[in-house]
Short mmCIF file of C-alpha atoms and ligand atoms in Angstrom, two decimals:
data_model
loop_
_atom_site.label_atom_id
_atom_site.label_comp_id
_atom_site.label_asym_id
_atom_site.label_seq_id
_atom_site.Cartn_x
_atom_site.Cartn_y
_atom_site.Cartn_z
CA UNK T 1273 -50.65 96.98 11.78
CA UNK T 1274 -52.59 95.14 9.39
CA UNK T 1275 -54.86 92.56 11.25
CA UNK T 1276 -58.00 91.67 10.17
CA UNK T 1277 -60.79 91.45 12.43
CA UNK T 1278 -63.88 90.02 10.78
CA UNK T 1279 -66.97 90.14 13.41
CA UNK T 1280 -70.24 88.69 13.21
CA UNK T 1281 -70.22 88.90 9.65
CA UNK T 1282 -73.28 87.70 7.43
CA UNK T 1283 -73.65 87.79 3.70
CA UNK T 1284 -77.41 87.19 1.60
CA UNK T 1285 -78.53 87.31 -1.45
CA UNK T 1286 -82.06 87.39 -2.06
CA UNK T 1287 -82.75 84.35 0.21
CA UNK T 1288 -79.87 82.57 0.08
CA UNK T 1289 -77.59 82.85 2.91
CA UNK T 1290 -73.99 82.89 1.85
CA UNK T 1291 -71.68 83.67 5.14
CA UNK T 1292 -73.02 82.80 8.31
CA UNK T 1293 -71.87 84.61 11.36
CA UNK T 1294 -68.41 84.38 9.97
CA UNK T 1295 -66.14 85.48 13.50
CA UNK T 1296 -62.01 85.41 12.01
CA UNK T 1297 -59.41 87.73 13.11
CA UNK T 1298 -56.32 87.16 10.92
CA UNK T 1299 -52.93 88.40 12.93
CA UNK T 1300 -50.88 91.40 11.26
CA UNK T 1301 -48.48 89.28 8.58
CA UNK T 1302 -49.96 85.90 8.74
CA UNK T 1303 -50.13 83.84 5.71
CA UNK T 1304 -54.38 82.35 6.17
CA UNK T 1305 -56.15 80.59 3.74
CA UNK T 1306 -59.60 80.09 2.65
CA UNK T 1307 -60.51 76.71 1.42
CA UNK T 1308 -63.81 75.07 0.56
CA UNK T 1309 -65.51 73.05 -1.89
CA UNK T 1310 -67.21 75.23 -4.78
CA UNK T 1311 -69.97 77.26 -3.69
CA UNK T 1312 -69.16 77.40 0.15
CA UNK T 1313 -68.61 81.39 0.52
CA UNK T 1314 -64.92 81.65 0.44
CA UNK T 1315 -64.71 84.01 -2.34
CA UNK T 1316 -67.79 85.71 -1.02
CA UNK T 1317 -65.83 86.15 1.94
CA UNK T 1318 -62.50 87.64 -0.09
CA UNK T 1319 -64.29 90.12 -1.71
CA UNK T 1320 -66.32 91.43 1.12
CA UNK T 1321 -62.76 92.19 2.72
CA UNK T 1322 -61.75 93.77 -0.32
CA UNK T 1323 -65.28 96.14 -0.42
CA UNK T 1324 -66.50 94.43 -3.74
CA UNK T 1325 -69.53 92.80 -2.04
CA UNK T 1326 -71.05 94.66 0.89
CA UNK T 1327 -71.87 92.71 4.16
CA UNK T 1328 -75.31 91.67 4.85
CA UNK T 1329 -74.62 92.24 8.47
CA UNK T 1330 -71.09 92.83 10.72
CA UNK T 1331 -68.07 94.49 10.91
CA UNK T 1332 -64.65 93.93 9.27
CA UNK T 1333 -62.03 95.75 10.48
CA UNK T 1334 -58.26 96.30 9.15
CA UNK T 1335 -55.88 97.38 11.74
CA UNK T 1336 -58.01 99.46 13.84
CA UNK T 1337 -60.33 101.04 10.75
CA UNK T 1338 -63.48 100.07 10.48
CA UNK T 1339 -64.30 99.24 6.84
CA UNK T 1340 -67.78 98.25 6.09
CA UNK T 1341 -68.41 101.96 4.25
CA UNK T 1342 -64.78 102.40 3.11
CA UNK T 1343 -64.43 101.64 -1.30
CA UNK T 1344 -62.03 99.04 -1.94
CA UNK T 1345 -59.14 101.27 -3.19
CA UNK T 1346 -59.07 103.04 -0.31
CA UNK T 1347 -58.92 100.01 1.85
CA UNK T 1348 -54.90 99.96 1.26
CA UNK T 1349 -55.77 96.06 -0.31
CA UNK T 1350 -54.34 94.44 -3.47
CA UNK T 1351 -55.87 91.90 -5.46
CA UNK T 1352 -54.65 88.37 -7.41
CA UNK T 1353 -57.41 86.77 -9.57
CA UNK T 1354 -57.65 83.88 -11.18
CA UNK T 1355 -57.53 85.61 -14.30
CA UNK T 1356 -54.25 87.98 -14.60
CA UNK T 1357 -55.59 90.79 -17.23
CA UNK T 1358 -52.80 92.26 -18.10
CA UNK T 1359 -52.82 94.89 -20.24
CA UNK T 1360 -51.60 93.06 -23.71
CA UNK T 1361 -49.72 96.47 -25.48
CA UNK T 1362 -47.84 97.44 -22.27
CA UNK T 1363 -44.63 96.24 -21.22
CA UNK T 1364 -44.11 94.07 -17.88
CA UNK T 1365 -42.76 97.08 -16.57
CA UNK T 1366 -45.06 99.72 -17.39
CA UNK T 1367 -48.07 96.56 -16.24
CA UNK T 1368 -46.77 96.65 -13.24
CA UNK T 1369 -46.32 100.59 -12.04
CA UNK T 1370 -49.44 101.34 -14.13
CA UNK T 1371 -51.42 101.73 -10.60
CA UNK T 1372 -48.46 103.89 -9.72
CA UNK T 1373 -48.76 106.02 -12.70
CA UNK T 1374 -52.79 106.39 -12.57
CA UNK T 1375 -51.71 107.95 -8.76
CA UNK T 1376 -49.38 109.88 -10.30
CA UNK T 1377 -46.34 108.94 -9.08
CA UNK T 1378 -43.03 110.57 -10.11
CA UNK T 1379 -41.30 108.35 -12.53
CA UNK T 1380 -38.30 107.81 -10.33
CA UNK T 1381 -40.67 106.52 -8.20
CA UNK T 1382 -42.37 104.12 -9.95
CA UNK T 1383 -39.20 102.91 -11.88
CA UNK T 1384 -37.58 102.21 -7.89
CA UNK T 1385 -40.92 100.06 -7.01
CA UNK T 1386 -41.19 98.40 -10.47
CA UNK T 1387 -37.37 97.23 -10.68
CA UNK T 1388 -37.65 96.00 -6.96
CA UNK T 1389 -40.73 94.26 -7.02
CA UNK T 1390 -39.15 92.51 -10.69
CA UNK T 1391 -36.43 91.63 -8.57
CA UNK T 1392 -38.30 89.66 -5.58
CA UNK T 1393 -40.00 87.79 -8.33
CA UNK T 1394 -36.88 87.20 -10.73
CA UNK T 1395 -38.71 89.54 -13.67
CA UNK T 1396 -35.95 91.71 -14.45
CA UNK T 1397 -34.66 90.31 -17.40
CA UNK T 1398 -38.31 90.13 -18.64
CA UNK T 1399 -39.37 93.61 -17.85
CA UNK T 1400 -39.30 94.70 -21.52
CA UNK T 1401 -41.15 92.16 -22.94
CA UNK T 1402 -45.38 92.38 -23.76
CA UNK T 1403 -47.36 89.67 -21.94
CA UNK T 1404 -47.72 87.57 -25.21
CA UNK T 1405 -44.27 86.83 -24.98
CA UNK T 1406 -44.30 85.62 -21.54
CA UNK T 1407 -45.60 81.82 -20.60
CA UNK T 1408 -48.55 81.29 -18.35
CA UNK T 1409 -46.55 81.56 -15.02
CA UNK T 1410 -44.47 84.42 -15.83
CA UNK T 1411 -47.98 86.18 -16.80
CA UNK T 1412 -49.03 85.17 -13.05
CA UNK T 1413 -45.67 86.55 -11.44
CA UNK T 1414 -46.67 90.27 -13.30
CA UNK T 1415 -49.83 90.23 -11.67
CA UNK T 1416 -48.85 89.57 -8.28
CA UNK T 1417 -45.46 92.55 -9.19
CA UNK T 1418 -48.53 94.39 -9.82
CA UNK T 1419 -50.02 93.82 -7.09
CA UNK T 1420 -46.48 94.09 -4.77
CA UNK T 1421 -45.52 97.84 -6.04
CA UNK T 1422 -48.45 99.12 -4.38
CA UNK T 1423 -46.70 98.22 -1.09
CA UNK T 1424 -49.98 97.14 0.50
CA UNK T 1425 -51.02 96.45 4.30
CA UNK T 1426 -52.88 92.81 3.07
CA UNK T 1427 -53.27 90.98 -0.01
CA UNK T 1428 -55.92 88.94 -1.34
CA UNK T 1429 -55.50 86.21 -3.70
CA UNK T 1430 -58.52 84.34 -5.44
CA UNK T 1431 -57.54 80.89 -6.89
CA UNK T 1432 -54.04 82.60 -8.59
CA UNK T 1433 -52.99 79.40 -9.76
CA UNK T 1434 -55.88 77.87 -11.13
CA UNK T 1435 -55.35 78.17 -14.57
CA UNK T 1436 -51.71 77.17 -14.11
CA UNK T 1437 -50.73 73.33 -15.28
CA UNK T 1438 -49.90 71.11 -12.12
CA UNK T 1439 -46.19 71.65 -12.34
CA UNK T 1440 -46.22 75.04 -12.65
CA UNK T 1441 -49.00 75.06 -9.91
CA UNK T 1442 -46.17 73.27 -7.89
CA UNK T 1443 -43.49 75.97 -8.99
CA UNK T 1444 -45.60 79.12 -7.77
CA UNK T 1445 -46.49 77.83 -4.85
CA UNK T 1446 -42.87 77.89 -3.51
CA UNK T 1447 -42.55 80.96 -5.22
CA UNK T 1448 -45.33 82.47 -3.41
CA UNK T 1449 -44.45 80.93 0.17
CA UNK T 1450 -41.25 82.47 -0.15
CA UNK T 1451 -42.49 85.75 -1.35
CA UNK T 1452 -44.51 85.99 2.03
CA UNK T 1453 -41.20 84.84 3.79
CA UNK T 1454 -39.41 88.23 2.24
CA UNK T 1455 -42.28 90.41 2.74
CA UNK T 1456 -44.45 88.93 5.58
CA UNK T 1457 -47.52 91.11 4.64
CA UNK T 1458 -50.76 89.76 5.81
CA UNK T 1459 -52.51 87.53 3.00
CA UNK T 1460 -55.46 85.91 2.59
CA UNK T 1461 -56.10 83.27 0.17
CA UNK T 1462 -58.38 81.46 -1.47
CA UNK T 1463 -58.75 77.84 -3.13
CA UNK T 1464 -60.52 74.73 -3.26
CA UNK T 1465 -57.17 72.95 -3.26
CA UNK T 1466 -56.62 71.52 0.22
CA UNK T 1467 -53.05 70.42 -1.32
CA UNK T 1468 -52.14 74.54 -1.74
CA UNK T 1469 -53.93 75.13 1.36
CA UNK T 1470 -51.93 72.55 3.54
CA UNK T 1471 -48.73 74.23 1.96
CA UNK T 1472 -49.24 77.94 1.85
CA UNK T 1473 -50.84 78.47 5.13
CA UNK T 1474 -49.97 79.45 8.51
CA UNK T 1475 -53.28 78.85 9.35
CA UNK T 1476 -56.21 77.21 7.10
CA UNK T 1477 -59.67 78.52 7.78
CA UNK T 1478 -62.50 75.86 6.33
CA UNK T 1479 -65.51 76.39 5.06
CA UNK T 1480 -69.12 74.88 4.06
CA UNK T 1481 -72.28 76.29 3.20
CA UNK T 1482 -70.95 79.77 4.41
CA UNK T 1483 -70.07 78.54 7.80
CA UNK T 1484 -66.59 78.34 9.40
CA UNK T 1485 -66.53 74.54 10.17
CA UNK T 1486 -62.65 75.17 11.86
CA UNK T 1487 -59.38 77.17 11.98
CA UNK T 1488 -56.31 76.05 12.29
CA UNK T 1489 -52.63 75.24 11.35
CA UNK T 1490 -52.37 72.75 8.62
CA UNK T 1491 -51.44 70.23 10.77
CA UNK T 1492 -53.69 70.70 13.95
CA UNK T 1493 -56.63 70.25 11.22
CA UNK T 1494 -54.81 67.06 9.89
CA UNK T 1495 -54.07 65.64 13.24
CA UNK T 1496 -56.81 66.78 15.25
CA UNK T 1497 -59.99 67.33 12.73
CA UNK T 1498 -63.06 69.33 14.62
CA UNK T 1499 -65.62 66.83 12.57
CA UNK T 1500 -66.10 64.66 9.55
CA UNK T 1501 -66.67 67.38 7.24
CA UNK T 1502 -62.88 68.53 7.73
CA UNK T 1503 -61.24 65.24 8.57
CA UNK T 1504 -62.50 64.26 4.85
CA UNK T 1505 -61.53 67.45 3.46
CA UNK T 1506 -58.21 67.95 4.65
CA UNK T 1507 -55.37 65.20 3.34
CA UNK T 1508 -54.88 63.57 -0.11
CA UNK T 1509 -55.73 60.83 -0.69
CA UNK T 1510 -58.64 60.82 1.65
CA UNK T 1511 -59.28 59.64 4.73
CA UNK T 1512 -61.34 56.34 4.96
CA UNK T 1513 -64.84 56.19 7.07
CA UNK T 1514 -65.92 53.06 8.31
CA UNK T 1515 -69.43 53.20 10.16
CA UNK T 1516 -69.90 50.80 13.22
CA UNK T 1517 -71.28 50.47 16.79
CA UNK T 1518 -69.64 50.51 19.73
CA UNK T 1519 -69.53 47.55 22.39
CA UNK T 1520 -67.47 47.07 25.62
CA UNK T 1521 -65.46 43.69 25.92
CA UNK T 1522 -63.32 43.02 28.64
CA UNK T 1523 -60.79 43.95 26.68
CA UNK T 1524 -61.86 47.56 26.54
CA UNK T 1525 -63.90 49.42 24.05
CA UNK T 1526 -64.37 48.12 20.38
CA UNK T 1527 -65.97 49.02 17.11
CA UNK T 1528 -67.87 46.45 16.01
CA UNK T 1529 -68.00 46.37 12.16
CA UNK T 1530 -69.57 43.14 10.87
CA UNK T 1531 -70.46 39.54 12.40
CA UNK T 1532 -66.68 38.70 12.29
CA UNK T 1533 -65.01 42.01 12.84
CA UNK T 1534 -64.41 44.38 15.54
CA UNK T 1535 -61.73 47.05 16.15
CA UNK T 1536 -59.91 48.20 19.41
CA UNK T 1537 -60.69 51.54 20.45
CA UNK T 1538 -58.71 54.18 22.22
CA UNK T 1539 -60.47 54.05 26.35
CA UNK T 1540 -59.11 57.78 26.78
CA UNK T 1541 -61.74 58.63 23.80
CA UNK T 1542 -64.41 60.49 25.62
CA UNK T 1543 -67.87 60.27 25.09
CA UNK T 1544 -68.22 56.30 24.81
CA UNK T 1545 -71.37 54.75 24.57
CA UNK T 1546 -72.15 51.12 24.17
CA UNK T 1547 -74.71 50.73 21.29
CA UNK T 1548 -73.89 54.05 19.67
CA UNK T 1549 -73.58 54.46 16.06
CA UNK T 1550 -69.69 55.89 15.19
CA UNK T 1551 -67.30 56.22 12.55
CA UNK T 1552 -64.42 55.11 12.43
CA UNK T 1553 -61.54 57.74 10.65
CA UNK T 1554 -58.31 56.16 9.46
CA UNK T 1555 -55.88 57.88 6.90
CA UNK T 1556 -54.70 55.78 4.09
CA UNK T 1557 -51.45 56.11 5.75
CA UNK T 1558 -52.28 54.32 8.83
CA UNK T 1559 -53.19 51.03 7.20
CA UNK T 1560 -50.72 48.26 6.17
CA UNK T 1561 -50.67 45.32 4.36
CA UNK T 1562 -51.27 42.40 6.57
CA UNK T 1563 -51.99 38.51 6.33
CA UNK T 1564 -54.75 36.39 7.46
CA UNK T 1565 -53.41 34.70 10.06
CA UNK T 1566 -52.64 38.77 12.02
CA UNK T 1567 -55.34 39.42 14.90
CA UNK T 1568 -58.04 41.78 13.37
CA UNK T 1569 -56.36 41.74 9.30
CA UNK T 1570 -59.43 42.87 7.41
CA UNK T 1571 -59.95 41.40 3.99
CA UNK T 1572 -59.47 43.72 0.94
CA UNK T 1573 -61.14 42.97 -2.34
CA UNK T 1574 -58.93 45.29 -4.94
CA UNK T 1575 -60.58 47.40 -7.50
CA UNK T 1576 -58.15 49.88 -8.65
CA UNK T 1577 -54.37 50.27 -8.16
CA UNK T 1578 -53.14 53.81 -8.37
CA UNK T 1579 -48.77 53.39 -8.80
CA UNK T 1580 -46.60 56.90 -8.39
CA UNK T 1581 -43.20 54.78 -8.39
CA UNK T 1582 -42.37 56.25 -4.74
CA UNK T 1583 -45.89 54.78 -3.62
CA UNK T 1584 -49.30 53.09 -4.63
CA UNK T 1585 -52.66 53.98 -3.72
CA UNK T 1586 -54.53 50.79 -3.70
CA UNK T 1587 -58.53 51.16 -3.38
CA UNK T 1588 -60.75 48.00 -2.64
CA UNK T 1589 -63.67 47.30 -1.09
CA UNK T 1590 -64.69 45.50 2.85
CA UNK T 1591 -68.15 44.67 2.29
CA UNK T 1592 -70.08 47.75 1.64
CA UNK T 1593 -67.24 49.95 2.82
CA UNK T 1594 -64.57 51.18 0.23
CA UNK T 1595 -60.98 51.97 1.89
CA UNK T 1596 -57.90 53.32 0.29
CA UNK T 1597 -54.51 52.19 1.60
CA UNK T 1598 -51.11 54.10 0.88
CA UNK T 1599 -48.72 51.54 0.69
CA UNK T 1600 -44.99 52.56 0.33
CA UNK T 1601 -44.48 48.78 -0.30
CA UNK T 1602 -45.21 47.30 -3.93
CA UNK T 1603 -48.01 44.71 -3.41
CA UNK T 1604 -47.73 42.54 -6.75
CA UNK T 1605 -51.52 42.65 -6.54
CA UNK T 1606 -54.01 42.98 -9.31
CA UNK T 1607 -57.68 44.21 -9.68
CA UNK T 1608 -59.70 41.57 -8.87
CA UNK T 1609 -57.31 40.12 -5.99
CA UNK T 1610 -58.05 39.72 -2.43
CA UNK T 1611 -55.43 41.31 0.27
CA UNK T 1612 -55.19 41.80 4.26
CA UNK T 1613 -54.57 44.85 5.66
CA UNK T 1614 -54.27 45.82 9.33
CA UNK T 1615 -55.21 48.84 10.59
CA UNK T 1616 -53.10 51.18 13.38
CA UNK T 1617 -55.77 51.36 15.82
CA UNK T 1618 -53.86 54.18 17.96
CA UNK T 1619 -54.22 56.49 14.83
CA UNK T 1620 -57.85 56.44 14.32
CA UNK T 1621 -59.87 59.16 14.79
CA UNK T 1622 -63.85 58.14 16.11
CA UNK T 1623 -66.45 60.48 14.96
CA UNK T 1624 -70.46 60.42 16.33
CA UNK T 1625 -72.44 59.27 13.24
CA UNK T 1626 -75.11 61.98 14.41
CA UNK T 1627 -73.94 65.16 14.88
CA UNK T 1628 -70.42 64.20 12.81
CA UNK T 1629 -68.15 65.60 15.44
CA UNK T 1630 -65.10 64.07 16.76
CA UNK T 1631 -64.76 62.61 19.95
CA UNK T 1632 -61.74 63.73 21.32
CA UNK T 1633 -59.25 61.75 23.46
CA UNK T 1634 -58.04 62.65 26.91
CA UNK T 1635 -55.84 65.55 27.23
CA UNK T 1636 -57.05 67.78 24.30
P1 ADP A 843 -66.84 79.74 -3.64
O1 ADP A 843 -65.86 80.83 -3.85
O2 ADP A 843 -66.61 79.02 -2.32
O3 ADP A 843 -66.91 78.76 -4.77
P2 ADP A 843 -68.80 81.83 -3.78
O4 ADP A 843 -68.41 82.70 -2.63
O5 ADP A 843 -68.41 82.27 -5.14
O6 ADP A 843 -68.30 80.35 -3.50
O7 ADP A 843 -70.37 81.62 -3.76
C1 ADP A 843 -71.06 81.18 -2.60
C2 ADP A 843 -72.54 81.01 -2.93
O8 ADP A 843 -73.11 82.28 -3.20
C3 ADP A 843 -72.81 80.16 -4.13
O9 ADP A 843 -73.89 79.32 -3.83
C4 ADP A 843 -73.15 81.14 -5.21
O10 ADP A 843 -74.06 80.59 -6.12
C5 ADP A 843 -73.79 82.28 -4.43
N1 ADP A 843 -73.56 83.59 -5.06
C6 ADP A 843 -72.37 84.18 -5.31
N2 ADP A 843 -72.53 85.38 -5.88
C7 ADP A 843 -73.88 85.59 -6.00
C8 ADP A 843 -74.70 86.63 -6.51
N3 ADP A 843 -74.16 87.75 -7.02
N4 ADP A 843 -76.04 86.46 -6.45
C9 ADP A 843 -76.59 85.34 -5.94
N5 ADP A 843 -75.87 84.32 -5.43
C10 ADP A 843 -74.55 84.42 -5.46
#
C-alpha cells in the first residue's frame, strides 16, 4: 500500500511560512498533482515527502510508516526533476540500472529491469546510445526509466517537462498518463501548468501562499471552483470577473453592472443579499456573439484578436471591465471594432467580493 497521508503539516524558514497546515492524503495508485503559481510551496511540499526538506511541524506518512525521521532513499521514493542529469559517458542502459548497480544488484537483474522499463517507454532501440545522442525528450524518458527500474511504492515528479518545447510538452504528457495507466503507482506531481495539471491528474490539489486553497478532480475544480483564487486559476483562457451589486426585481435576482446593465441571476444561489458587492464568473466559453437588438447583449469594444484556425480568442473591453470570449465562430471583426455579446446566465458562477468564495447553488 502506498498512500500518502500528509497531517498537519507546516514548513518555515526563518520567518517565512511556507506550508500551512497542509492536511492531504493521496490514495494508494492515484495520479495527484500539485499546481500553483511560482513561489506557493508546491515544491516545498514534494520534497518534504521525499525527506529533502524536513517538516517544520506534522506527520507524513507512506502506507502505514511514519516518515518524518526516515532519509529519503530509504523512503522507497523516486524522483523526476526538471533537470534530467544524466550521466553524459554512460549508456541509456547502464543510466538507467546505475541505482541498481550502486545496490549491487546481480547483472541479470539489472539487465531484466533495464530492458523492461526501455520497453514501457519505447527506449530499446536507443539503449546503446550516450545521452548526447538522444533529443531533449528521449533524455526525459531515461530519467523517468531511471526512475521506473527501482520499482518504487510513489513517484515524485518536479516540473519534468519544463524544459521541453510545447509539442514535445504535449507528446510526454500522453506518454506519461499512459505510463501511470500500465503501472498505476502512486505519483505526485508538480507544475505551474494548470493545462498539464487538468490532463495528468486524477485529482489536482491547488495551492497559494503555502495553503491548500482546494482538492479535487479536474473537472469538479472547473465546474464547481471553491473561490476566485481557483476559478481564475484553473481553465485556459481565463475565466472573466465582472464586479457588481446585487438587487432584487420582480423578476428575480440580478447583478447590476452599470446604469444600463444588469444580469439575471441563478435564485437557487444561496447567500443573496440585496446591496452586496459580488462577482460575477463567466468562462470565455459561455459567452456568444450577440446583436444589439438581444435582451441584455453587452457591448464589446475589441482590442486584440487571438485566431487558432479551430477558434478565436477575442479580448475587448465593457467599460472598465476586460472580458475574453471564445468564439468557435469567425467574427470578421477588427481591433478597434465594437461587438455584442450575450452572456449564458445559467453558467455563471457568483463569487462574494469580500471573502472571494463562491456562493454555491442549491443542491451542492
Ligand atoms: P514553488 O515550487 O511553488 O514555486 P517553492 O516551494 O520552491 O515554491 O518555494 C516556496 C517559498 O519558499 C518561496 O517563497 C521561496 O522563496 C521559499 N523558499 C524555498 N526554499 C527556501 C529556502 N531554502 N530558504 C528560504 N526560503 C525558501
Amino acid at each position: 500500500m502506498a498512500q500518502i497521508t500528509i497531517s498537519h503539516l507546516q514548513k518555515r524558514y526563518d520567518n517565512v511560512e511556507v506550508l500551512r497546515h497542509i492536511n492531504l492524503t493521496i490514495a494508494d495508485g492515484e495520479f495527484v498533482v500539485l499546481v500553483g503559481p511560482s513561489g506557493c510551496g508546491k515544491s516545498t511540499l514534494l520534497r518534504t515527502i521525499a525527506g529533502l526538506e524536513l517538516a517544520t511541524a506534522g506527520d507524513i506518512h507512506i502506507g502505514s510508516r511514519l516518515m518524518n525521521q526516515v532519509a529519503p532513499k530509504d523512503r522507497d521514493i523516486s524522483m523526476v526533476f526538471q533537470s534530467y542529469a544524466l550521466y553524459p559517458h554512460m549508456t541509456v542502459a547502464r543510466n538507467m540500472g546505475f541505482s541498481l548497480e550502486v545496490q549491487k544488484r546481480p547483472k541479470a537483474e539489472i539487465e531484466a529491469a533495464v530492458n523492461k522499463a526501455a520497453e514501457i517507454l519505447g527506449l530499446t532501440a536507443l539503449l546503446h546510445r550516450r545521452p548526447k545522442e538522444l533529443s531533449g525528450g528521449q533524455r526525459q524518458r531515461v530519467a523517468m526509466g531511471r526512475a521506473i527500474v527501482r520499482e518504487p511504492q510513489v513517484f515524485l515528479f518536479d516540473e519534468p517537462l519544463s524544459n521541453l518545447d510545447a509539442q514535445l510538452r504535449g507528446q510526454m504528457r500522453i506518454e506519461i498518463k499512459s505510463l501511470h495507466q500500465k503501472m498505476r503507482n502512486t505519483i505526485v506531481y508538480v507544475t505551474h501548468d494548470q493545462v498539464e495539471a487538468m490532463t495528468l491528474a486524477d485529482r489536482i490539489v491547488v495551492l497559494n501562499h503555502g495553503v491548500i486553497q482546494q482538492v479535487g478532480t479536474p473537472l469538479e475544480l472547473y465546474d464547481t471552483p471553491a473561490n476566485k483564487f481557483v476559478a481564475g486559476f484553473i481553465g485556459s483562457p481565463a475565466m472573466n470577473f465582472i464586479s457588481g451589486t446585487l438587487e432584487e426585481s420582480e423578476h428575480g435576482p440580478l447583478l447590476r453592472i452599470g446604469a444600463d446593465l444588469s444580469l439575471a441571476i441563478d435564485p437557487t444561489i444561496s447567500g443573496l443579499q440585496s446591496g452586496a458587492q459580488v462577482i460575477y464568473g463567466v468562462r470565455p466559453e459561455a459567452i456568444v456573439l450577440s446583436t444589439p437588438d438581444t435582451p441584455g447583449a453587452i457591448p464589446l469594444d475589441i482590442t486584440l484578436i487571438e485566431p487558432t484556425g479551430l477558434s478565436e480568442l477575442i479580448h475587448g473591453t465593457y467599460g472598465a471591465e476586460r472580458l475574453s470570449v471564445y468564439s468557435m465562430v469567425r467574427s470578421g471583426a477588427a481591433p478597434g471594432d465594437r461587438i455584442w455579446i450575450s452572456i449564458d446566465t445559467t453558467r455563471v458562477q457568483l463569487f462574494a467580493a469580500d471573502s472571494q468564495q463562491r456562493l454555491t447553488k442549491a443542491g451542492e
